[in-house]
Short mmCIF file of C-alpha atoms in Angstrom, two decimals:
data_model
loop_
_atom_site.label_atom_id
_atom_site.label_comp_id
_atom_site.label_asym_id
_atom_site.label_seq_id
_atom_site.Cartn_x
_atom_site.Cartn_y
_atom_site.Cartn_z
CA UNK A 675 -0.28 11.16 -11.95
CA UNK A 676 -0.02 14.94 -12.73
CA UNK A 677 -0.77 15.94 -9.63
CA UNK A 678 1.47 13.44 -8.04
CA UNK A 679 4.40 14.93 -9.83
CA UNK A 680 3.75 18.59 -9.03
CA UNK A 681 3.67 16.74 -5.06
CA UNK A 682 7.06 16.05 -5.86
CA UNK A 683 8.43 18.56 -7.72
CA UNK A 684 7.28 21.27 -4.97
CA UNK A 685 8.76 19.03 -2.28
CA UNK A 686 12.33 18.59 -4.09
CA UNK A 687 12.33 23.24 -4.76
CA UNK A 688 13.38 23.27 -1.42
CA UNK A 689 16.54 21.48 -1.91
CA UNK A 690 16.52 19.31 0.98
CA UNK A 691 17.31 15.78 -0.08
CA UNK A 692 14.12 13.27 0.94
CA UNK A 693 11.80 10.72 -0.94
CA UNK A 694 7.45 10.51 -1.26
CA UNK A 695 5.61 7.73 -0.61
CA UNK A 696 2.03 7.12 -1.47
CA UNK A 697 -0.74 5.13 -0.23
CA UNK A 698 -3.83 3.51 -2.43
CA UNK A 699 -6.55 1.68 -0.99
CA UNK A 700 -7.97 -1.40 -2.70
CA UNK A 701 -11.05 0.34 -3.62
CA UNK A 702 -9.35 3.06 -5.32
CA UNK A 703 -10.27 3.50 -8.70
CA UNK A 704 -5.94 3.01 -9.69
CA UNK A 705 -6.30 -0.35 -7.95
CA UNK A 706 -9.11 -1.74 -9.85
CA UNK A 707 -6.88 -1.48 -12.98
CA UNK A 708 -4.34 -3.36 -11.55
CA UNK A 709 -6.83 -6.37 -10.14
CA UNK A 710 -7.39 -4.90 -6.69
CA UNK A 711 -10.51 -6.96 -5.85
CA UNK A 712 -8.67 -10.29 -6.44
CA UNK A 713 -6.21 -9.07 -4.17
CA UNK A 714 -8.62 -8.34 -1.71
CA UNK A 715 -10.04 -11.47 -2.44
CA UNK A 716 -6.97 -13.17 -1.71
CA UNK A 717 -6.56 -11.18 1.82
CA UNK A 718 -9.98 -12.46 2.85
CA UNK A 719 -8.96 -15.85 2.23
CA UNK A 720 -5.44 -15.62 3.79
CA UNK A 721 -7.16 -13.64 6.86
CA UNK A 722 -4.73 -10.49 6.74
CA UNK A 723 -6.08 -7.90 8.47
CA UNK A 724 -7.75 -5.16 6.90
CA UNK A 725 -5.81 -2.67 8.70
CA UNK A 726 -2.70 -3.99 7.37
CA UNK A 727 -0.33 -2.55 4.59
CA UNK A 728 0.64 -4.82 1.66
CA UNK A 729 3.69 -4.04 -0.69
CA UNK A 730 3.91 -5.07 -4.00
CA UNK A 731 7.37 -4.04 -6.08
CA UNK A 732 5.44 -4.61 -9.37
CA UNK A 733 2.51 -3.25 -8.61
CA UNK A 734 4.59 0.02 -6.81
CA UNK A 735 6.23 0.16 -10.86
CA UNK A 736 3.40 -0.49 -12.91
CA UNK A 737 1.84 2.82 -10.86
CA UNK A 738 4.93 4.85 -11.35
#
């Protein structure tokens, strides 16, 4: 998280508005906390595609 925030804070010095977005995988360590293998699990079962990115608003909080 640390390091996330110094990502930002070095991006907003140069005083141009703008916004970060980051990207987890379901194996990353972060996801596991948050149930990431059920949610894999439930991808399998639904057959979305690996390759495709999921959005979750209270997951995206909970991380913040």
């Amino acid at each position: 998280r640390r390091i996330d925030n110094q990502l930002r804070g070095r991006s907003g010095r140069q005083g141009d508005p703008g916004s970060s977005q980051f990207f987890l995988s379901l194996e990353d360590d972060l996801m596991r906390i948050f149930g990431g293998d059920r949610v894999k699990s439930l991808m399998e079962k639904l057959h979305v595609p690996e390759d495709m990115p999921i959005e979750n608003k209270m997951i995206s909080r909970s991380i913040e």
